[in-house]
CSV table of C-alpha atoms in Angstrom, one decimal:
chain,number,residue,atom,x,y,z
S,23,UNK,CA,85.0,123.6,82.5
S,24,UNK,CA,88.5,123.1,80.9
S,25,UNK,CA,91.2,120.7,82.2
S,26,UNK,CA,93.7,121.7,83.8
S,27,UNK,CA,96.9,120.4,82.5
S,28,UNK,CA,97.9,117.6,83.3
S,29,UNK,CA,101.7,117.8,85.4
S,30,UNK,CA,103.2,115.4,83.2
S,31,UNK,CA,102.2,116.8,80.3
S,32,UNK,CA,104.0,120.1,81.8
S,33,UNK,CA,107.4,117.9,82.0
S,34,UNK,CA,106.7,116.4,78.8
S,35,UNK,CA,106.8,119.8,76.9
S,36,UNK,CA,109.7,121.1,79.3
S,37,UNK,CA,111.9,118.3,78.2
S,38,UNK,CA,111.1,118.4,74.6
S,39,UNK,CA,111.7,122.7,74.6
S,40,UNK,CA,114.8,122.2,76.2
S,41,UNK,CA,116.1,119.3,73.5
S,42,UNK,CA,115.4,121.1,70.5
S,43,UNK,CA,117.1,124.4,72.4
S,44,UNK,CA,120.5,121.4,72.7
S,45,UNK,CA,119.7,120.4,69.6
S,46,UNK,CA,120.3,123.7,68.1
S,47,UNK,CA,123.9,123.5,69.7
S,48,UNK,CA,126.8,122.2,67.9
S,49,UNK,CA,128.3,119.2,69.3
S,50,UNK,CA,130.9,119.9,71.8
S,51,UNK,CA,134.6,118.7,70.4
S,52,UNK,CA,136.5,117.8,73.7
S,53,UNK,CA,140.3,119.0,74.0
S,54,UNK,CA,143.0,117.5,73.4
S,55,UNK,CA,144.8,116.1,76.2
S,56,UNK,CA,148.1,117.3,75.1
S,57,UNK,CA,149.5,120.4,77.0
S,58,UNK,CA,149.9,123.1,75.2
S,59,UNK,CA,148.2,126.0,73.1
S,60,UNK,CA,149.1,124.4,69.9
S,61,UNK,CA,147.0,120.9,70.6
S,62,UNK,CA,144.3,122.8,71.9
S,63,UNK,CA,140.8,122.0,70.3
S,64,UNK,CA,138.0,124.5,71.1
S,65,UNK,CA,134.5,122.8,71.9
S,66,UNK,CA,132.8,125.5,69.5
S,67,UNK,CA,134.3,127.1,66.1
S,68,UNK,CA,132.7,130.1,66.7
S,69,UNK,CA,132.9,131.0,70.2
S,70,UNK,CA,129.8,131.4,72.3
S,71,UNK,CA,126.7,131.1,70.4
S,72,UNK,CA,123.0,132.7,71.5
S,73,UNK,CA,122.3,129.1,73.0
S,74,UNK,CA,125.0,128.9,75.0
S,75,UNK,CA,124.6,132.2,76.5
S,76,UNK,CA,120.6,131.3,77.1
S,77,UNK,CA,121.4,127.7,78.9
S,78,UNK,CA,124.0,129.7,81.0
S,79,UNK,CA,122.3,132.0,82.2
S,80,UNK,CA,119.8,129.1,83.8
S,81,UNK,CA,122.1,126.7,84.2
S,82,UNK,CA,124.7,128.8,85.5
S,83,UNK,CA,127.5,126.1,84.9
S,84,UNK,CA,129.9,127.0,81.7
S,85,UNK,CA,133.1,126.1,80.2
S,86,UNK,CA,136.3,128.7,79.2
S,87,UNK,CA,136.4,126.9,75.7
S,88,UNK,CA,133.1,127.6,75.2
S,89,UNK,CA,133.9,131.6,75.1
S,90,UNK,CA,137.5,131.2,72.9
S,91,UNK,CA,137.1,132.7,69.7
S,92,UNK,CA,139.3,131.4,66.8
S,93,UNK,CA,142.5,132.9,66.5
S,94,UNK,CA,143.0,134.1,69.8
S,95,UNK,CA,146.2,133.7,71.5
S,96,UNK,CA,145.3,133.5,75.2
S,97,UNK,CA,142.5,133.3,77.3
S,98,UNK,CA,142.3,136.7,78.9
S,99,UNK,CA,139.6,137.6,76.9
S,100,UNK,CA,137.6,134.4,76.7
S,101,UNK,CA,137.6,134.7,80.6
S,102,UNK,CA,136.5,138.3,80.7
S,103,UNK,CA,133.5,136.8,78.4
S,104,UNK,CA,132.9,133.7,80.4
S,105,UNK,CA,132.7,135.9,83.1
S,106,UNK,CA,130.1,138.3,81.9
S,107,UNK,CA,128.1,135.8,80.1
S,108,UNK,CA,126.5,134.6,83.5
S,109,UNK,CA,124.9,136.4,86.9
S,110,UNK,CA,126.6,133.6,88.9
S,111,UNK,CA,127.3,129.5,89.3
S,112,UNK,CA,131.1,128.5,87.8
S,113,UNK,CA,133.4,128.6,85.0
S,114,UNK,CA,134.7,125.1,84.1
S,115,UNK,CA,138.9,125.4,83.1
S,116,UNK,CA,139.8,122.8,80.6
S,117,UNK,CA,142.3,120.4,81.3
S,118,UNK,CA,145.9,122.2,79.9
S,119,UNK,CA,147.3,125.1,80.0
S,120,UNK,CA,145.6,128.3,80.5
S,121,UNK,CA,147.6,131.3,79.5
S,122,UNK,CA,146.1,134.7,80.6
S,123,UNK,CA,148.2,137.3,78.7
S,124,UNK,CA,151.1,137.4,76.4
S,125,UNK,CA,154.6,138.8,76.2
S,126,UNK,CA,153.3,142.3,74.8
S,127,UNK,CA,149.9,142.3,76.7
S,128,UNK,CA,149.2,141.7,80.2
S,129,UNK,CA,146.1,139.9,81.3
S,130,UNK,CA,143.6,141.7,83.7
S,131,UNK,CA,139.7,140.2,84.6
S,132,UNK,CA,137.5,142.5,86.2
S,133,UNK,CA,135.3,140.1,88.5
S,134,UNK,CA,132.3,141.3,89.8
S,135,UNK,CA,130.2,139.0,90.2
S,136,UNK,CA,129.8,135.4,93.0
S,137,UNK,CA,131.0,133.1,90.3
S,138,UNK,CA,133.4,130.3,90.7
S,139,UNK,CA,136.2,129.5,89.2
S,140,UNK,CA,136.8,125.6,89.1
S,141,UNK,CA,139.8,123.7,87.7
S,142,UNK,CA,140.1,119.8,87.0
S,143,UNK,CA,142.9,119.6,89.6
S,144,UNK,CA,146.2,119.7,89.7
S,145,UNK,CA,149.2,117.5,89.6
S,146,UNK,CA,153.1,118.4,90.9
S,147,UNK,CA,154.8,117.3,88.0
S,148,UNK,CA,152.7,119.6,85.7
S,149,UNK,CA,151.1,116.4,83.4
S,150,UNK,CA,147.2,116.6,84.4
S,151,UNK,CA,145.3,118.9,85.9
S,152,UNK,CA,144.8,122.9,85.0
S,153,UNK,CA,147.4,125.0,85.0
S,154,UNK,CA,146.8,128.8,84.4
S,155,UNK,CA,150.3,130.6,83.0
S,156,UNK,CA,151.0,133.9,83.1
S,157,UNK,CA,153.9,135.1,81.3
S,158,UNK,CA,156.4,137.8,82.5
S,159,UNK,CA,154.8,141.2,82.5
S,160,UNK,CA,155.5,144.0,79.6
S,161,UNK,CA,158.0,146.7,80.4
S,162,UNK,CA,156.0,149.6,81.9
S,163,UNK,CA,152.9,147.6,82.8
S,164,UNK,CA,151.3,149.4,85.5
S,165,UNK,CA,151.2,146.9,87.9
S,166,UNK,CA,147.3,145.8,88.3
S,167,UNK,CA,146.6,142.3,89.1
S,168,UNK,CA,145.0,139.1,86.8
S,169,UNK,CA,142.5,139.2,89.3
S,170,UNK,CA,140.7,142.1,90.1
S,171,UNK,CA,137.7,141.3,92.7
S,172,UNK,CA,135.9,144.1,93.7
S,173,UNK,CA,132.6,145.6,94.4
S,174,UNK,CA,130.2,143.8,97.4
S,175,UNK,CA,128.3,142.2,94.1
S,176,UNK,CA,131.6,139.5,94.4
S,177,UNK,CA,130.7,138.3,97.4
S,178,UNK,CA,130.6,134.3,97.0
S,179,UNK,CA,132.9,133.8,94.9
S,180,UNK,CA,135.4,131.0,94.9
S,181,UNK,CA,138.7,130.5,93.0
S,182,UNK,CA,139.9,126.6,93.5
S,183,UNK,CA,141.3,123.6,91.7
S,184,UNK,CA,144.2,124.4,89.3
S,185,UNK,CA,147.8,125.7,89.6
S,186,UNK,CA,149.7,128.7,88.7
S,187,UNK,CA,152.9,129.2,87.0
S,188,UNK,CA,154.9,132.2,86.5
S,189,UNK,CA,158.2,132.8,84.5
S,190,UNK,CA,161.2,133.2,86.2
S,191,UNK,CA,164.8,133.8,85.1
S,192,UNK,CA,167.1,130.0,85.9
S,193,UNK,CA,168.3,130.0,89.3
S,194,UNK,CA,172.1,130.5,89.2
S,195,UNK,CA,174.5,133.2,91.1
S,196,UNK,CA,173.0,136.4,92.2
S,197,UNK,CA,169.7,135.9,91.1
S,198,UNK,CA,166.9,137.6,91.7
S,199,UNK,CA,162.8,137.1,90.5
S,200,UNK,CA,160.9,139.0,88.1
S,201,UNK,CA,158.8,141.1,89.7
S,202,UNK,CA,154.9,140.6,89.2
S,203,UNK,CA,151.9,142.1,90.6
S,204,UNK,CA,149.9,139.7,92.4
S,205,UNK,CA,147.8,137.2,90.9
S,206,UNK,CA,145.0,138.3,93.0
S,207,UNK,CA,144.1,142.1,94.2
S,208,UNK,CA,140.6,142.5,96.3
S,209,UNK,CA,139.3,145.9,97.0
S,210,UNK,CA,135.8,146.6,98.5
S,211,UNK,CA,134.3,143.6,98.6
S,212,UNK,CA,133.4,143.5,102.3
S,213,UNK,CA,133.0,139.8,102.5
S,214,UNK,CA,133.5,136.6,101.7
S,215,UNK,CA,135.9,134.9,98.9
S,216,UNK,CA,137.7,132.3,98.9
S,217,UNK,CA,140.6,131.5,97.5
S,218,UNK,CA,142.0,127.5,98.0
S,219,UNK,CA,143.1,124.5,96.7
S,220,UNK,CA,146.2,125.7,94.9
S,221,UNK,CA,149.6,125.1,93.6
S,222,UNK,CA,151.9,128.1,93.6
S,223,UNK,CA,154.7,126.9,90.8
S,224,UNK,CA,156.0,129.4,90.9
S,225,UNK,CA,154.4,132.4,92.2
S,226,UNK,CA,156.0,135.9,93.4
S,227,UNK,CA,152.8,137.7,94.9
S,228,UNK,CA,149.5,135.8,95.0
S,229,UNK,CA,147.2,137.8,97.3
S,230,UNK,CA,146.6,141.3,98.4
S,231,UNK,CA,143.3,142.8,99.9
S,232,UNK,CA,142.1,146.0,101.0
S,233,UNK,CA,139.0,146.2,102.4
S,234,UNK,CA,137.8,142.8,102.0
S,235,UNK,CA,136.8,141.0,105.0
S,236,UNK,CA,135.6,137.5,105.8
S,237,UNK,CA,138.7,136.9,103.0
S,238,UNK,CA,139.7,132.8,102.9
S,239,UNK,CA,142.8,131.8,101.8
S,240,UNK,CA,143.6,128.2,102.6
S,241,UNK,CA,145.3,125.1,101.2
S,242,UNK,CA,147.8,126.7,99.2
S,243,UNK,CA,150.5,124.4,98.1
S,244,UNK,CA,154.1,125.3,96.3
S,245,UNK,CA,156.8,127.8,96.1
S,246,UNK,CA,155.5,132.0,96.8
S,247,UNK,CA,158.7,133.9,96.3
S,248,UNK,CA,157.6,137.1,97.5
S,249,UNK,CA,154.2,137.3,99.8
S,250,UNK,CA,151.6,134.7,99.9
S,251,UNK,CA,149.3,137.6,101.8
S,252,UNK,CA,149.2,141.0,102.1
S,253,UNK,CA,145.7,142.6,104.1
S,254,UNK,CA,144.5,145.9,105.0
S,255,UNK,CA,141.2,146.8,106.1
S,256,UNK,CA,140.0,143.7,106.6
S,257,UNK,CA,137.2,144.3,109.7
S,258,UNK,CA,135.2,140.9,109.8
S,259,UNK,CA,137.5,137.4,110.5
S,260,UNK,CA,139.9,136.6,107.5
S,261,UNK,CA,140.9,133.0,108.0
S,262,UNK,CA,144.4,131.5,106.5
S,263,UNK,CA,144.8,127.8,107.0
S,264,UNK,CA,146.7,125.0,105.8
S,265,UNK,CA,149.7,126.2,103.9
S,266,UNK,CA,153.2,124.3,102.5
S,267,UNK,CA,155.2,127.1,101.3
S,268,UNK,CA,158.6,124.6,100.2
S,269,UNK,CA,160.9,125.5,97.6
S,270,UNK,CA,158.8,123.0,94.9
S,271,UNK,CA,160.1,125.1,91.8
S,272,UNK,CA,164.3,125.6,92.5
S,273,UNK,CA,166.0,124.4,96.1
S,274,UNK,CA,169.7,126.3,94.2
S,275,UNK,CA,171.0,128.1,96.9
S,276,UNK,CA,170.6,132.1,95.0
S,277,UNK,CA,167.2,131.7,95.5
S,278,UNK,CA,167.4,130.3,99.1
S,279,UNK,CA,169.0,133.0,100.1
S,280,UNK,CA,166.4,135.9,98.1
S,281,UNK,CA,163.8,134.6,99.7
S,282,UNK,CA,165.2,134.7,103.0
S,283,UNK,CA,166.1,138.3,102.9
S,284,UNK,CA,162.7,138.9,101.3
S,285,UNK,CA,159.7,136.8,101.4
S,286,UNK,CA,157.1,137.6,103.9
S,287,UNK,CA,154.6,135.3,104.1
S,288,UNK,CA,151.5,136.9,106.0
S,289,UNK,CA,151.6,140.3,106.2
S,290,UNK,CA,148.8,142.2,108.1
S,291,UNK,CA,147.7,146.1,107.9
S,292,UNK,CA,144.4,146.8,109.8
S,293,UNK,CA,142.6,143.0,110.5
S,294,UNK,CA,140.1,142.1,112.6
S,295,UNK,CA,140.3,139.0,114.6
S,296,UNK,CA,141.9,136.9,111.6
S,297,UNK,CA,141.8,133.1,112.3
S,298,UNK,CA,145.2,131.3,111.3
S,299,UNK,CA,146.1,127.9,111.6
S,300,UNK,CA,148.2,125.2,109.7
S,301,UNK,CA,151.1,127.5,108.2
S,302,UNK,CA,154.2,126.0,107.4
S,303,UNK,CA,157.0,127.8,105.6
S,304,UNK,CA,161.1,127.3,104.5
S,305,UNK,CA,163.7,129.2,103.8
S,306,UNK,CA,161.8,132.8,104.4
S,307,UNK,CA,162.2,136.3,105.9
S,308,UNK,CA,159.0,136.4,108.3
S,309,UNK,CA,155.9,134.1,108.7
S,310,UNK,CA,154.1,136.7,109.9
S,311,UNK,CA,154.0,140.1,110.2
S,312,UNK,CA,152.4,142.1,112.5
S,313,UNK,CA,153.2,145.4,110.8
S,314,UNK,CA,150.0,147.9,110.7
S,315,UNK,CA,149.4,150.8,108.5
S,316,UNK,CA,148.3,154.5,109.0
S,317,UNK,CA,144.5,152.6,109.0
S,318,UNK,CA,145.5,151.1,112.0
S,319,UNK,CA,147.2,147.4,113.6
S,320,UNK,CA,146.2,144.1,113.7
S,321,UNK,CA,143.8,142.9,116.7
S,322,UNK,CA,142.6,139.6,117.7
S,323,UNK,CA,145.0,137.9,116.5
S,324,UNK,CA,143.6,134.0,116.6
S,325,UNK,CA,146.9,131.5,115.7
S,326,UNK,CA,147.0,128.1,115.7
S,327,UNK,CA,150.0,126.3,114.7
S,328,UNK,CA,152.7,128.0,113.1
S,329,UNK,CA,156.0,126.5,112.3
S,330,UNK,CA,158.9,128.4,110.0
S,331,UNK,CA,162.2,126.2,109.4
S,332,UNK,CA,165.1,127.9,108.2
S,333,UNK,CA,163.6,131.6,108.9
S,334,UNK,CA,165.1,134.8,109.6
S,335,UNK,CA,162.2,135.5,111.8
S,336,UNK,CA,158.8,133.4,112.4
S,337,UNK,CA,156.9,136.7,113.6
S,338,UNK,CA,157.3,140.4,113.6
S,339,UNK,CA,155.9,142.9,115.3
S,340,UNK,CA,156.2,146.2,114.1
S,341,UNK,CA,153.1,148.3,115.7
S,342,UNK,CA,152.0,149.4,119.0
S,343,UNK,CA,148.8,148.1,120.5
S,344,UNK,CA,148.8,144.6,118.3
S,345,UNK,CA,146.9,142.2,120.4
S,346,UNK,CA,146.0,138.0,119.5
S,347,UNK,CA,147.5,134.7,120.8
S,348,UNK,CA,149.8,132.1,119.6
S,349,UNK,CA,148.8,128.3,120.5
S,350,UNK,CA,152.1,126.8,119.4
S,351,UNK,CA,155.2,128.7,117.3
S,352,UNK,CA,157.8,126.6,115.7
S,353,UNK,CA,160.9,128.5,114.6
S,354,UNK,CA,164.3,126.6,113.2
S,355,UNK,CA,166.7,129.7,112.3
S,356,UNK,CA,169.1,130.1,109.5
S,357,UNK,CA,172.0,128.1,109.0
S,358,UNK,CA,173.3,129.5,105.9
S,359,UNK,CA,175.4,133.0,105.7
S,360,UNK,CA,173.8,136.0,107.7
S,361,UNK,CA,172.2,138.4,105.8
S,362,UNK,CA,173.6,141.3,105.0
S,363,UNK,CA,173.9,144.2,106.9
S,364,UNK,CA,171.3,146.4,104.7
S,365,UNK,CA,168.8,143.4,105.4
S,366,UNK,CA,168.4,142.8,108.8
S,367,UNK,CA,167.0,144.8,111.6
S,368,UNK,CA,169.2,143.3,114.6
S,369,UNK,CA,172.2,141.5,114.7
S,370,UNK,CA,170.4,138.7,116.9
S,371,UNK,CA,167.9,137.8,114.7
S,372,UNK,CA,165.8,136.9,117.6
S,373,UNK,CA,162.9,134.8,117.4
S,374,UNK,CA,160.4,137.1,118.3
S,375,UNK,CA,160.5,141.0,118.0
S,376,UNK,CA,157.6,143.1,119.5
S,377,UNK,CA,157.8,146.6,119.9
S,378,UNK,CA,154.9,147.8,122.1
S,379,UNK,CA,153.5,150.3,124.5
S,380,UNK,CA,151.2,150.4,127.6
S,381,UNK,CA,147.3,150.7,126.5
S,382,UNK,CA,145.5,153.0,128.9
C-alpha cells in the first residue's frame, strides 16, 4: 500500500509554492513620507502584476500603490482597480495624500463589493496619517458622488481611518462654499456599511442614502458645511453615533453665519427606528430634521444625547405622524445677527417645531 503523505511534508511544499510565487514579486519600494504627489514612490513600476492579483485574491489584503500605474495623476483609477482586483478583505491607503480626481476630471468608484477601505490614521494638523483630496468639481459635472455603494453584493463593507479634504474658496465677506456632491451616495444596498473614524476637513456633503438600511455612520470628526446625513428608505435601524461637527477648518465669521442659515446636520426621509446618540454640533441650521418625503416619515425615532450650541434650531419637525424619543436635548441658540428674513421659518426661532396631526 502507498503512504500517505505525510502532513508536514504537505506544509513543507505549501511554504516553498508560495516563496517562489513572492519571489517572483518585485520588491516592494515603500513611500516617501513626504506629503505630496510629487514625493510619492510607487511600491511597483508597473502597476499590478499577475502575482499580485493571484495573492489578492487569497489573501484578500492589498495596497492602493500596488494598482498606480506610472504616469497617472490621481488615484481614481488605481482605486477602481484595487477595487476590482479582489472578491472582498481591504484596500491598504498609503500614508499621504490621496487625490481622487483632478481639476478637468471628477473622480467616481463604483463599489460593489464587502471590501474595506482602511487608512493609516489621521492627524488634525494634516502631517501623518491618510488624507484623501478631492479637488473642486468641473463645471457641468453631473453631480454623482466619489462613492458610489450600491447593489446588496456591498453589504460589509467598511470605509474608516483617514481624512477628507475638499477645496474651498478663503473665508472672507459674503462667502459662500463650493458646492460638491457628496463624498458618499448609497443606493440599494439594503444593509449594512459602515462608515467611521473620520475627519471631515473640510467637507460640504459627506453622506446620502436611499434605500440602504442597517447604514453606520459614527465617529465623524471636523467641519461638514452642508449635511453630514441625508436618508431615505432606510427600513432596518441606521445608527449615527459619536459626532464633533466644530468649525476645525475656518471659525471667520462669513462662514459662521453660512452654515447657520444652511447646514443641516441629520436629515431623515422614510427611516426605520434609527438609533442616535452622541451628536454634538456648532454654529448650524438644524441638528436634526424630521422632514419626510413622498416615501413616507421617520418612525421610531431612538435619540440619545443630542446637544447643538449656537443653532438656529436643534430639531425640526416637518411631517405628520413622526414618532421616536429624545433622552436628553441640549440647545444654546444664536447670538450673532438673526437670519434673514428669506431664511427663517418663524421669527421665534423656537427650540423645537413639530407640526403634527391626531393618528387614528
Amino acid at each position: 500500500m502507498a503512504k500517505r503523505p505525510h502532513a508536514r511534508s504537505l506544509l513543507i511544499a505549501l511554504c516553498a509554492a508560495l516563496c517562489a510565487a513572492g519571489a517572483a514579486i518585485a520588491q516592494p519600494q515603500y513611500p516617501s513620507p513626504t506629503l505630496g504627489e510629487a514625493t510619492r514612490v510607487m511600491r511597483t513600476p508597473t502597476g499590478a502584476p499577475a502575482p499580485v492579483d493571484m495573492i489578492a485574491k487569497v489573501m484578500r489584503r492589498v495596497d492602493l500603490d500596488d494598482y498606480r500605474l506610472p504616469g497617472e495623476g490621481d488615484y481614481c483609477a488605481a482605486l477602481q482597480r484595487a477595487h476590482d482586483a479582489i472578491p472582498g478583505g481591504a484596500i491598504h491607503l498609503p500614508v499621504g495624500v490621496v487625490q481622487l480626481g483632478t481639476s478637468s476630471q471628477a473622480c467616481q468608484i463604483e463599489w460593489t463589493r464587502p471590501i474595506r477601505l482602511v487608512g493609516q490614521g489621521w492627524s488634525e494638523t494634516h502631517v501623518s496619517g491618510s488624507v484623501i483630496y478631492i479637488p473642486a468639481p468641473p463645471v457641468g459635472w453631473n453631480g454623482a458622488a466619489t462613492f458610489h455603494v450600491t447593489s446588496t453584493a456591498a453589504r460589509g463593507s467598511v470605509f474608516s481611518g483617514f481624512s477628507i479634504r475638499q477645496d474651498q474658496p478663503p473665508p472672507a465677506a459674503g462667502w459662500t462654499p463650493t458646492v460638491y456632491p457628496p463624498v458618499w451616495s448609497l443606493s440599494n444596498t439594503a444593509g449594512g456599511v459602515i462608515i467611521t473614524d473620520l475627519l471631515a476637513a473640510p467637507v460640504y456633503d459627506l453622506v446620502r442614502a436611499d434605500l440602504s438600511g442597517r447604514l453606520e455612520v459614527s465617529h465623524i470628526r471636523g467641519q461638514v458645511l452642508h449635511s453630514v446625513v441625508a436618508v431615505d428608505r432606510s427600513y432596518d435601524s441606521d445608527r449615527y453615533d459619536a459626532w464633533h461637527i466644530w468649525p476645525y477648518w475656518s471659525s471667520h465669521a462669513s462662514v459662521r453665519d453660512w452654515q447657520q442659515s444652511n447646514l443641516v446636520a441629520m436629515t431623515l426621509g422614510r427611516v426605520d427606528t434609527p438609533f442616535v446618540d452622541r451628536i454634538f454640533m456648532i454654529w448650524g441650521r438644524t441638528l436634526l430634521a424630521a422632514s419626510g418625503s413622498a416615501n413616507g416619515v421617520p418612525s421610531k425615532i431612538k435619540a440619545g444625547a443630542l446637544a447643538c450650541d449656537g443653532c438656529y434650531k436643534a430639531v425640526t419637525v416637518s411631517a405628520n405622524n413622526v414618532t421616536g424619543s429624545i433622552a436628553s436635548l441640549m440647545w444654546q441658540g444664536r447670538t450673532r445677527p438673526r437670519l434673514p428674513a428669506s431664511a427663517r421659518r418663524d421669527p421665534a426661532a423656537a427650540r423645537l417645531t413639530c407640526r403634527a396631526s391626531r393618528r387614528a
